[in-house]
Amino acid sequence: MSAHELLHDMLLIRTFEQHLIKRRDHGFQLFSSGEEAVSVGLCSVLNRDDQLLCSGRAIGPALARGLEPGLVLAELLGKVAGPCRGRAGRGHMALPAQGFFGAHAVVGGNLTIAAGVALAMQSEGNQNLVACMFGDGACGAGALHETLNIAALWHLPLLLVCNNNQYSVSTPRAAALAPQKLSDLAVPFGMPALTVDGMDVTAVRDATREFSDHIRAGKGPAFLECISYRFTPHSTSARESRPTAEIEAIQALCPIVRLSSQMLMDGEISQADLDQMKKDVNAAVQAASVFAEAAAFPDPAEVLHDIV
Amino acid sequence: MTLSDETAAATKIFFREAIIRALQEEMQADPKLTLLGQDIGAFGGSYREFDGLFDAFGAERVRDMPVAEAAMVGIGVGAAAAGMRTLVSITYMDFLMLALDPLVNYAAKLRFKTAGQLRAPVVVKTTAGAKGQGVAHSQCIEAWLMAVPGLKVVAPSTPADAYGLLKTALREEGPVVYIDHKRLFPTAGHVPVKAACIPFGQALHVRSGSDVTLVSFSYMMTPTLQAAERLNAQGVSCDVIDLRSLAPLDMATICTSVKKTGVMVTVEEGQLTCGVGSEISFRLREMLDGVKIARIGAVAAPVSSNRVLEAASLPDADKIVTCVLTLLNGKGG
């Protein structure tokens, strides 16, 4: 994926979320703004037949995986045009036919599921991999230890991607987790593990590529920690717990500004092309909004569909 | 369905052998079926209910796992959702509590939440009940699971039902919890020679009577049938129903029986509060008026490994006989 595409995909997530938060009907959301580089860098390396699983912070991962913004917005707003007919929302959105096995809003809940998906892929004997994104909060959960152990034991084609945004709601990483570096958690299991700057999309992409080669060669799982910063509170209903000075400092680390500045400096993109890209992304989000607004809410009778 | 239909052209085997036979047949028929569990490989399972499968199908399809129940069920569910079919063996039902997240929060909701894009054809096979192993190796928590939309729950009492229900479970498109009982493994019974599934949601009418309907399942069918025999000697004729399937529940069979007897007693080994009997009783009250009802279950206490205390906590034939006679004499209901 070119730098243009990386930039475009990050801009799309940011613009999409900026549109969503302005809507009165936005509902309960967890945003990926500030953390775009993690999903975009990761997804830039995934193949069509790979699968991505993520936490309930799913908007960034879903858009980075290439789901149509209109479908995503429809799902978030509870419309039947969403891939899960609006039943899953942000926390459980999925489109496995496009390589997005889906979100699961229980912290750490998707880790063991992802290992199972990886087992199914391994049993099919293909070169595909499963990537599972989770937050630093999930690193305190037993499910991670159980998954690391079995994935290593069985050489599962599983890439564990810790999006370490450094807070579980209000609890700082240092107050919740003893290890200084979360990638150290994977080391005793004998798998390659690395911590990278999650605000640098090319660093995330390059590390993902290295690990994806390792996994596709049948050498088993890998663990990638990406240090990131969220620009907004934990969720649309959570109080901001971080000091203003910290939030201001975080804004200066914006992965979109970082990449676009670099590209402008290197002459990879002109200011005019960058402005045009922003316009195009805005137009795409507007189109998504029109699509989602036109879609219907489910009939109440649907509450009993697809149960058993 | 009556008992005689099921015993035609049958062979007598042990309960654990019925499980092996069902697994063997279904693994042969479906190359995607993989078993996951602790000590199920060369060891053959804690109750030897997996004997021979490792030799027949190999280590990839009969996978020994570390002691990690959440990951065992999570991996079983994830693999099933991604196109395999899995059976996860959780040695004791008490340990299933460690794995409720992938089962309840993920598998049971998967079809609904993805609008049918994904399903999890996974069977969680576990063993419930008391047999001297104490407070965290004895529990019957099937009623918790019955309350989860999207889960099916079955609990056979005979080798024939173990065989037929497990085969059905292994062909379902969504998650099933299949429950054995420790005291059933050494029992033997007739199983049809011809391969056959038993549909979920069909209770078995195992004894005909006119005075009282006894409803039970799993190992509690043993004291229930003993009680029915003793009550018969005292002139009380019992209609006995083996539920076999807890979710879905076959209320029609229960209702037909109670219309005849007007009296129902439920017998379970789990807790009475929000239990299987409570659920059946209330549903029955919604269907029939003027019925006398009583429930029998474990007392509200942990199940001790102390054999005096274990026996004191659980239903037995004496307690069932006493309960029925009290109810019929007008002191209950």
XYZ file of C-alpha atoms in Angstrom:
641
model
C 0.000 0.000 0.000
C 1.376 3.414 -0.993
C 1.840 6.342 1.379
C -1.086 8.017 -0.407
C -3.326 5.118 0.433
C -2.152 4.991 4.039
C -2.866 8.684 4.389
C -6.225 8.370 2.703
C -7.348 5.551 4.963
C -6.306 7.379 8.118
C -8.067 10.534 6.945
C -11.197 8.536 6.244
C -11.339 7.208 9.811
C -10.776 10.665 11.302
C -13.299 12.366 9.052
C -15.860 9.604 9.555
C -15.615 9.901 13.329
C -15.739 13.699 13.216
C -18.972 13.387 11.263
C -20.366 10.754 13.603
C -19.733 12.692 16.822
C -21.596 15.696 15.414
C -24.725 13.634 14.860
C -27.352 13.767 17.588
C -28.117 10.091 16.924
C -24.516 8.872 17.273
C -25.283 6.525 20.167
C -22.663 4.896 22.395
C -19.329 4.875 20.562
C -15.625 4.251 21.174
C -13.514 6.244 18.746
C -10.258 5.399 17.016
C -9.234 9.023 16.384
C -5.549 9.418 17.182
C -5.020 5.675 16.807
C -5.645 5.466 13.058
C -2.080 4.435 12.268
C -2.454 1.159 14.148
C -5.405 -0.212 12.162
C -4.313 1.310 8.869
C -0.694 0.123 9.155
C -1.880 -3.356 10.111
C -4.587 -3.668 7.458
C -2.259 -2.409 4.727
C -0.422 -5.731 5.003
C -3.437 -8.045 5.282
C -4.542 -10.038 2.264
C -8.108 -10.443 1.112
C -8.464 -13.896 2.655
C -6.934 -12.979 6.012
C -9.280 -12.253 8.887
C -9.236 -9.339 11.297
C -10.783 -9.427 14.744
C -10.810 -6.467 17.086
C -12.080 -5.068 20.342
C -15.119 -2.876 20.716
C -13.042 0.058 19.470
C -14.040 -1.068 16.003
C -14.641 1.918 13.742
C -10.988 2.378 12.812
C -10.340 -1.324 12.221
C -13.537 -1.783 10.159
C -12.819 1.161 7.870
C -9.128 0.256 7.606
C -10.143 -3.246 6.546
C -11.987 -1.679 3.639
C -15.615 -1.893 4.726
C -17.749 0.649 2.896
C -18.209 3.730 5.108
C -21.928 3.709 4.316
C -22.290 0.143 5.579
C -20.315 0.950 8.709
C -22.345 4.049 9.461
C -25.603 2.200 8.839
C -24.483 -0.479 11.300
C -23.502 2.096 13.922
C -26.827 3.872 13.613
C -28.798 0.624 13.861
C -30.000 0.464 10.276
C -30.755 -2.787 8.423
C -28.380 -1.770 5.640
C -25.482 -2.480 8.017
C -23.617 -5.775 7.519
C -25.240 -7.118 10.703
C -28.570 -5.437 9.957
C -27.784 -2.906 12.665
C -27.970 -5.512 15.434
C -24.281 -5.574 16.272
C -23.389 -1.889 16.255
C -19.906 -0.727 17.017
C -19.201 -3.390 19.610
C -19.877 -6.439 17.459
C -19.811 -5.338 13.825
C -18.613 -8.027 11.394
C -18.302 -8.684 7.673
C -16.345 -11.943 7.433
C -16.819 -12.205 3.668
C -14.550 -9.151 3.419
C -12.009 -10.372 5.959
C -13.502 -8.607 8.963
C -14.429 -11.447 11.288
C -15.532 -8.776 13.630
C -15.453 -6.862 16.845
C -16.233 -8.234 20.281
C -16.877 -5.724 23.006
C -15.800 -7.890 25.941
C -12.225 -6.785 26.698
C -9.951 -9.694 25.777
C -12.971 -11.666 24.591
C -11.839 -11.937 20.983
C -8.379 -13.343 21.778
C -9.378 -16.974 22.184
C -11.899 -16.675 19.354
C -9.125 -15.388 17.053
C -6.967 -18.377 17.986
C -9.875 -20.622 16.988
C -10.237 -18.862 13.640
C -6.482 -19.329 13.196
C -6.860 -23.039 13.960
C -9.505 -23.309 11.237
C -7.177 -21.572 8.767
C -4.276 -23.781 9.767
C -6.386 -26.877 9.230
C -7.215 -25.663 5.726
C -3.490 -25.569 5.028
C -3.434 -22.163 3.334
C -1.126 -19.173 3.827
C -3.710 -16.932 5.423
C -3.401 -15.355 8.827
C -5.632 -14.002 11.533
C -4.893 -10.636 13.120
C -6.441 -9.769 16.458
C -6.367 -6.222 17.787
C -6.873 -5.600 21.477
C -6.082 -2.845 23.938
C -3.608 -2.653 26.770
C -6.546 -3.375 29.071
C -6.792 -6.906 27.660
C -3.190 -7.583 28.667
C -4.249 -8.051 32.276
C -6.738 -10.750 31.309
C -6.052 -14.470 31.618
C -7.390 -14.983 28.112
C -4.220 -13.414 26.686
C -1.944 -15.782 28.592
C -4.052 -18.793 27.563
C -4.052 -17.666 23.939
C -0.313 -16.978 23.816
C 0.402 -20.406 25.230
C -1.810 -22.400 22.887
C -1.022 -20.301 19.796
C 2.697 -20.867 20.417
C 2.237 -24.552 21.185
C 0.257 -25.162 17.996
C 2.135 -22.651 15.776
C -1.128 -20.943 14.917
C -1.117 -18.334 12.112
C -2.068 -15.584 14.547
C -0.835 -12.004 14.757
C -1.650 -10.448 18.112
C -1.704 -6.676 17.859
C -1.847 -4.775 21.108
C -3.065 -1.266 20.462
C -1.639 0.185 23.648
C -3.415 3.521 24.012
C -2.191 3.476 27.593
C -5.477 3.698 29.430
C -8.195 1.238 30.391
C -10.973 3.788 30.603
C -9.286 5.934 33.313
C -6.671 3.509 34.641
C -3.162 4.218 33.319
C -1.249 1.237 31.999
C 1.365 1.555 34.749
C -1.319 1.236 37.428
C -2.801 -1.891 35.876
C 0.041 -3.870 34.331
C 3.370 -4.824 35.876
C 5.423 -5.224 32.668
C 6.943 -2.023 31.321
C 6.748 -3.284 27.763
C 3.664 -5.293 26.854
C 5.440 -7.115 24.052
C 7.545 -8.701 26.794
C 4.453 -10.703 27.713
C 4.911 -12.816 24.581
C 8.644 -13.442 24.915
C 8.534 -16.477 27.239
C 6.312 -18.229 24.701
C 9.097 -18.136 22.159
C 7.371 -15.975 19.590
C 8.735 -12.849 17.942
C 7.529 -9.744 19.759
C 8.119 -6.075 19.125
C 7.025 -2.680 20.423
C 6.679 0.063 17.820
C 5.514 3.669 17.680
C 1.810 3.307 16.963
C 1.557 6.918 15.810
C 3.855 6.103 12.879
C 1.870 4.262 10.257
C 4.906 3.131 8.311
C 6.497 1.684 11.451
C 3.317 -0.297 12.126
C 3.154 -1.415 8.492
C 6.792 -2.513 8.363
C 6.603 -4.456 11.618
C 3.354 -6.080 10.501
C 4.937 -7.087 7.206
C 7.879 -8.707 8.956
C 5.587 -10.643 11.269
C 3.176 -11.566 8.510
C 6.044 -13.120 6.531
C 7.020 -15.097 9.621
C 3.451 -16.307 10.174
C 2.765 -17.141 6.517
C 5.956 -19.208 6.477
C 4.273 -21.471 9.037
C 6.508 -20.363 11.902
C 3.672 -19.595 14.287
C 2.282 -16.515 16.025
C 3.796 -13.103 16.687
C 3.023 -10.207 19.012
C 3.116 -6.565 18.004
C 2.641 -3.774 20.527
C 1.784 -0.372 19.085
C 2.079 2.604 21.431
C -0.768 4.946 20.591
C -2.776 7.805 22.040
C -6.470 8.326 21.802
C -7.611 11.854 21.077
C -10.966 11.498 22.811
C -12.175 10.052 26.115
C -12.608 6.265 26.368
C -16.143 6.472 24.980
C -18.880 8.946 24.187
C -20.267 8.397 27.684
C -16.978 8.398 29.620
C -15.573 11.435 31.417
C -12.140 12.607 30.285
C -9.682 11.694 33.037
C -6.467 12.934 31.497
C -4.965 16.348 32.319
C -5.425 19.039 29.662
C -1.666 19.367 29.193
C -1.421 15.672 28.389
C -4.211 15.857 25.826
C -2.604 18.870 24.167
C 0.709 17.054 23.973
C -1.068 14.065 22.424
C -2.646 16.215 19.700
C 0.868 17.131 18.556
C 1.532 13.460 17.813
C -1.269 13.137 15.244
C -0.375 10.280 12.855
C -2.140 11.979 9.944
C -0.251 15.256 10.341
C 2.928 13.271 10.816
C 2.592 11.332 7.574
C 1.246 14.217 5.486
C 4.003 16.586 6.699
C 6.603 14.010 5.818
C 5.043 13.462 2.399
C 4.864 17.202 1.715
C 8.476 17.587 2.813
C 9.595 14.702 0.626
C 7.591 15.991 -2.303
C 5.496 12.832 -2.342
C 2.322 14.879 -2.284
C 1.522 18.486 -3.151
C -0.608 20.718 -0.938
C -3.181 20.808 -3.712
C -3.336 16.999 -3.864
C -3.612 16.827 -0.088
C -6.495 19.308 -0.129
C -8.148 17.307 -2.876
C -7.732 14.110 -0.852
C -9.453 15.754 2.105
C -12.290 16.901 -0.135
C -12.692 13.415 -1.556
C -12.756 11.882 1.880
C -15.315 14.433 3.040
C -17.459 13.616 0.033
C -17.195 9.895 0.776
C -18.333 10.476 4.360
C -21.197 12.662 3.170
C -22.267 9.916 0.765
C -22.054 7.401 3.603
C -24.261 9.630 5.694
C -26.865 9.950 2.935
C -26.836 6.174 2.469
C -27.165 5.409 6.190
C -29.888 7.991 6.740
C -31.945 6.578 3.906
C -31.750 3.071 5.320
C -34.504 1.682 7.515
C -34.502 0.640 11.131
C -35.343 -3.036 11.662
C -38.884 -4.208 12.123
C -39.363 -4.957 15.860
C -40.168 -8.563 14.896
C -36.515 -8.983 13.957
C -35.653 -9.198 17.639
C -36.463 -12.895 17.424
C -34.607 -13.610 14.185
C -31.459 -15.757 14.025
C -31.497 -16.866 17.668
C -31.123 -20.666 17.476
C -42.335 -41.334 21.769
C -42.346 -44.482 23.884
C -39.576 -46.585 25.278
C -40.447 -49.674 23.245
C -39.888 -47.815 19.953
C -36.326 -47.167 20.983
C -35.344 -50.595 22.200
C -36.110 -52.424 18.968
C -32.999 -54.073 17.451
C -30.700 -52.874 20.190
C -27.367 -53.847 21.632
C -26.394 -53.404 25.286
C -23.419 -51.100 25.851
C -22.035 -48.866 28.602
C -22.848 -45.158 28.723
C -19.270 -44.191 27.896
C -19.308 -46.554 24.909
C -22.416 -44.846 23.585
C -20.518 -41.559 23.624
C -17.568 -43.103 21.797
C -19.855 -44.592 19.188
C -21.610 -41.286 18.512
C -18.272 -39.454 18.243
C -16.779 -42.126 16.005
C -19.708 -42.128 13.594
C -19.916 -38.352 13.409
C -16.144 -37.939 13.004
C -16.212 -40.405 10.155
C -19.113 -38.610 8.501
C -17.722 -35.092 8.989
C -13.970 -34.657 8.415
C -14.205 -31.140 9.849
C -15.262 -32.379 13.280
C -12.424 -31.899 15.761
C -12.378 -32.710 19.476
C -10.668 -30.453 22.012
C -10.191 -31.209 25.682
C -7.997 -32.141 28.600
C -6.744 -35.739 28.650
C -8.923 -36.807 25.734
C -6.042 -37.998 23.527
C -4.059 -41.164 24.214
C -5.399 -41.142 27.802
C -8.945 -41.552 26.461
C -10.768 -39.078 28.699
C -11.292 -39.001 32.459
C -14.118 -41.523 32.126
C -12.613 -43.320 29.119
C -15.430 -41.829 27.072
C -12.929 -40.911 24.315
C -11.190 -44.304 24.237
C -9.860 -45.275 20.823
C -10.643 -41.991 19.068
C -7.063 -40.721 19.263
C -5.801 -43.897 17.586
C -8.528 -43.759 14.964
C -8.389 -40.065 14.082
C -4.995 -38.781 15.237
C -3.680 -35.902 17.284
C -4.987 -33.171 14.975
C -8.605 -34.201 15.331
C -8.437 -35.337 18.950
C -6.508 -32.497 20.524
C -5.237 -32.526 24.077
C -5.286 -29.068 25.581
C -3.672 -27.343 28.543
C -5.771 -26.502 31.594
C -7.281 -23.354 30.127
C -11.055 -23.650 29.946
C -11.679 -20.163 28.597
C -9.281 -20.769 25.713
C -10.558 -24.298 25.152
C -14.103 -23.090 24.598
C -13.000 -19.860 22.894
C -10.846 -21.737 20.401
C -13.566 -24.321 19.861
C -16.077 -21.561 19.197
C -13.754 -19.521 16.971
C -12.787 -22.556 14.913
C -16.445 -23.522 14.549
C -17.390 -20.005 13.499
C -14.631 -20.119 10.870
C -15.882 -23.296 9.211
C -14.868 -26.222 11.395
C -17.120 -28.187 13.716
C -15.813 -28.708 17.231
C -16.595 -30.559 20.413
C -14.953 -29.165 23.540
C -14.764 -31.443 26.544
C -14.934 -29.621 29.877
C -14.185 -32.318 32.414
C -16.505 -31.038 35.144
C -19.382 -28.660 34.734
C -18.044 -26.515 37.592
C -15.105 -25.596 35.347
C -17.457 -24.417 32.626
C -17.839 -21.262 34.719
C -14.298 -20.369 33.590
C -15.434 -20.558 29.972
C -18.810 -18.836 30.080
C -17.518 -15.744 28.257
C -16.848 -17.389 24.884
C -19.899 -19.626 25.269
C -22.465 -17.106 26.496
C -21.125 -13.758 25.303
C -19.890 -14.965 21.934
C -21.202 -18.310 20.672
C -24.787 -17.975 21.853
C -25.126 -14.534 20.291
C -23.083 -15.026 17.144
C -25.835 -15.917 14.704
C -28.068 -13.103 15.947
C -25.436 -10.419 16.184
C -24.018 -11.077 12.724
C -27.499 -11.409 11.203
C -26.730 -14.967 10.176
C -23.313 -14.301 8.623
C -21.634 -16.500 11.236
C -22.732 -19.481 13.290
C -20.852 -21.535 15.851
C -21.502 -25.262 15.476
C -19.777 -26.191 18.711
C -20.723 -28.794 21.301
C -19.527 -28.261 24.843
C -19.592 -31.681 26.436
C -19.346 -31.697 30.173
C -20.008 -33.842 33.218
C -22.219 -32.722 36.067
C -23.244 -34.119 39.408
C -22.047 -35.306 42.778
C -19.899 -38.337 43.386
C -17.741 -37.593 46.411
C -15.599 -34.900 44.812
C -16.724 -31.876 46.735
C -17.955 -28.341 46.456
C -16.356 -27.384 43.129
C -16.578 -30.751 41.332
C -20.240 -31.599 41.859
C -22.468 -28.825 40.654
C -25.366 -28.929 38.226
C -25.687 -25.500 36.623
C -27.836 -26.459 33.647
C -30.556 -24.020 34.686
C -28.124 -21.107 34.276
C -27.535 -22.190 30.704
C -31.236 -22.678 29.930
C -31.631 -18.947 30.551
C -29.274 -18.016 27.692
C -31.024 -17.313 24.376
C -29.112 -19.064 21.598
C -27.934 -22.044 23.647
C -29.355 -25.550 23.451
C -28.945 -27.813 26.464
C -29.378 -31.578 26.635
C -28.787 -34.075 29.441
C -29.316 -37.777 28.720
C -29.972 -40.426 31.353
C -29.349 -43.579 29.309
C -26.744 -44.827 26.828
C -29.349 -44.715 24.060
C -30.093 -41.071 24.705
C -26.415 -40.224 25.162
C -25.775 -41.708 21.737
C -28.740 -40.178 19.942
C -28.563 -36.736 21.540
C -24.814 -36.404 21.049
C -25.212 -37.266 17.363
C -27.871 -34.596 17.008
C -25.724 -32.105 18.921
C -22.883 -32.728 16.464
C -25.148 -31.838 13.530
C -26.574 -28.631 15.016
C -25.725 -25.291 13.468
C -25.306 -23.478 16.772
C -23.842 -24.071 20.225
C -25.062 -26.997 22.314
C -24.171 -27.913 25.880
C -24.329 -31.673 26.258
C -24.271 -32.820 29.889
C -23.207 -36.235 31.192
C -23.322 -37.242 34.830
C -20.498 -38.933 36.763
C -22.774 -41.675 38.075
C -24.029 -42.543 34.598
C -20.700 -43.599 33.085
C -20.683 -47.088 34.666
C -24.305 -47.755 33.655
C -25.289 -49.895 30.686
C -28.309 -49.875 28.440
C -29.695 -50.781 25.060
C -28.695 -48.661 22.092
C -30.170 -49.154 18.611
C -27.950 -51.144 16.270
C -28.894 -48.850 13.416
C -27.419 -45.351 13.529
C -30.051 -42.837 14.598
C -30.285 -39.345 15.994
C -32.670 -38.240 18.732
C -34.251 -34.848 18.006
C -33.908 -32.113 20.626
C -37.037 -30.955 22.382
C -38.625 -34.396 22.700
C -39.051 -35.732 26.213
C -39.356 -39.483 26.718
C -42.385 -40.968 28.413
C -40.687 -43.785 30.362
C -43.437 -45.059 32.663
C -47.196 -44.831 32.487
C -49.316 -43.993 35.480
C -52.404 -42.047 36.452
C -51.940 -40.424 39.864
C -48.863 -38.239 39.603
C -46.456 -37.032 36.914
C -42.763 -37.235 37.841
C -40.483 -35.122 35.641
C -36.725 -35.528 35.803
C -33.556 -35.879 33.706
C -29.973 -37.105 33.767
C -28.902 -39.200 36.782
C -31.932 -38.082 38.822
C -33.979 -40.422 36.625
C -32.508 -43.260 38.726
C -33.958 -42.235 42.120
C -37.099 -41.005 40.343
C -37.767 -44.429 38.816
C -36.945 -46.133 42.130
C -39.438 -43.847 43.832
C -42.058 -44.594 41.160
C -41.647 -48.323 41.818
C -42.042 -47.874 45.566
C -44.999 -45.555 45.194
C -46.631 -48.093 42.910
C -46.294 -50.682 45.689
C -48.143 -48.214 47.916
C -50.909 -47.800 45.375
C -49.716 -44.531 43.804
C -49.424 -44.834 40.040
C -46.681 -42.625 38.514
C -46.360 -41.244 34.997
C -42.622 -40.625 34.526
C -41.062 -38.273 31.982
C -37.377 -38.023 31.139
C -36.826 -34.523 29.735
C -33.592 -35.374 27.866
C -33.617 -31.893 26.362
C -33.712 -28.838 28.674
C -33.531 -26.171 26.003
C -35.739 -26.508 24.108
C -38.166 -27.942 26.671
C -40.909 -30.344 25.634
C -43.789 -28.795 27.559
C -46.356 -30.560 25.360
C -45.414 -34.005 26.677
C -45.461 -32.740 30.266
C -48.792 -31.018 29.742
C -50.404 -34.117 28.244
C -49.325 -36.158 31.252
C -50.410 -33.624 33.873
C -53.813 -33.216 32.210
C -54.255 -36.889 33.062
C -52.785 -36.889 36.587
C -53.383 -33.313 37.790
C -50.233 -33.556 39.901
C -46.589 -32.853 38.960
C -43.354 -33.302 40.873
C -40.049 -32.230 39.303
C -36.772 -33.810 40.397
C -33.353 -32.299 39.728
C -29.899 -32.411 41.295
C -29.266 -28.695 40.907
C -30.567 -25.826 42.989
C -34.304 -25.182 43.289
C -33.979 -21.395 43.067
C -34.475 -20.440 39.420
C -34.072 -24.126 38.649
C -35.322 -26.464 35.956
C -38.335 -27.374 38.119
C -39.222 -23.737 38.747
C -39.222 -23.052 35.033
C -41.321 -26.099 34.159
C -43.746 -25.421 36.999
C -44.402 -21.878 35.946
C -44.781 -22.757 32.291
C -47.200 -25.492 33.275
C -49.220 -23.054 35.387
C -49.502 -20.883 32.295
C -50.920 -23.849 30.384
C -53.097 -25.597 32.990
C -55.189 -24.503 35.949
C -55.658 -26.286 39.228
C -52.544 -28.425 39.141
C -50.744 -29.587 42.270
C -47.009 -29.006 41.923
C -43.917 -29.705 43.993
C -40.207 -29.375 43.245
C -37.350 -31.487 44.514
C -33.716 -30.478 44.195
C -30.497 -29.996 46.133
C -30.753 -28.119 49.417
C -29.414 -24.559 49.336
C -25.899 -25.518 50.410
C -22.594 -26.428 48.766
C -22.256 -30.127 47.892
C -19.595 -31.515 50.227
C -17.151 -34.339 49.508
C -18.153 -35.656 52.935
C -20.464 -38.528 52.066
C -22.879 -37.870 54.926
C -23.230 -34.220 53.935
C -23.334 -34.989 50.214
C -26.220 -37.399 50.723
C -27.972 -34.900 52.992
C -27.829 -32.264 50.275
C -29.182 -34.294 47.359
C -32.547 -35.755 46.366
C -32.979 -39.525 46.691
C -35.830 -42.010 46.311
C -36.929 -41.590 49.948
C -37.226 -37.832 49.581
C -39.159 -38.198 46.347
C -41.600 -40.719 47.863
C -42.165 -38.487 50.878
C -42.691 -35.417 48.713
C -45.213 -37.168 46.471
C -47.205 -38.604 49.369
C -47.272 -35.233 51.135
C -48.461 -33.520 47.987
C -51.168 -36.128 47.321
C -52.352 -35.891 50.903
C -53.128 -32.266 50.268
C -50.409 -30.606 52.272
C -48.555 -29.106 49.268
C -49.257 -27.694 45.823
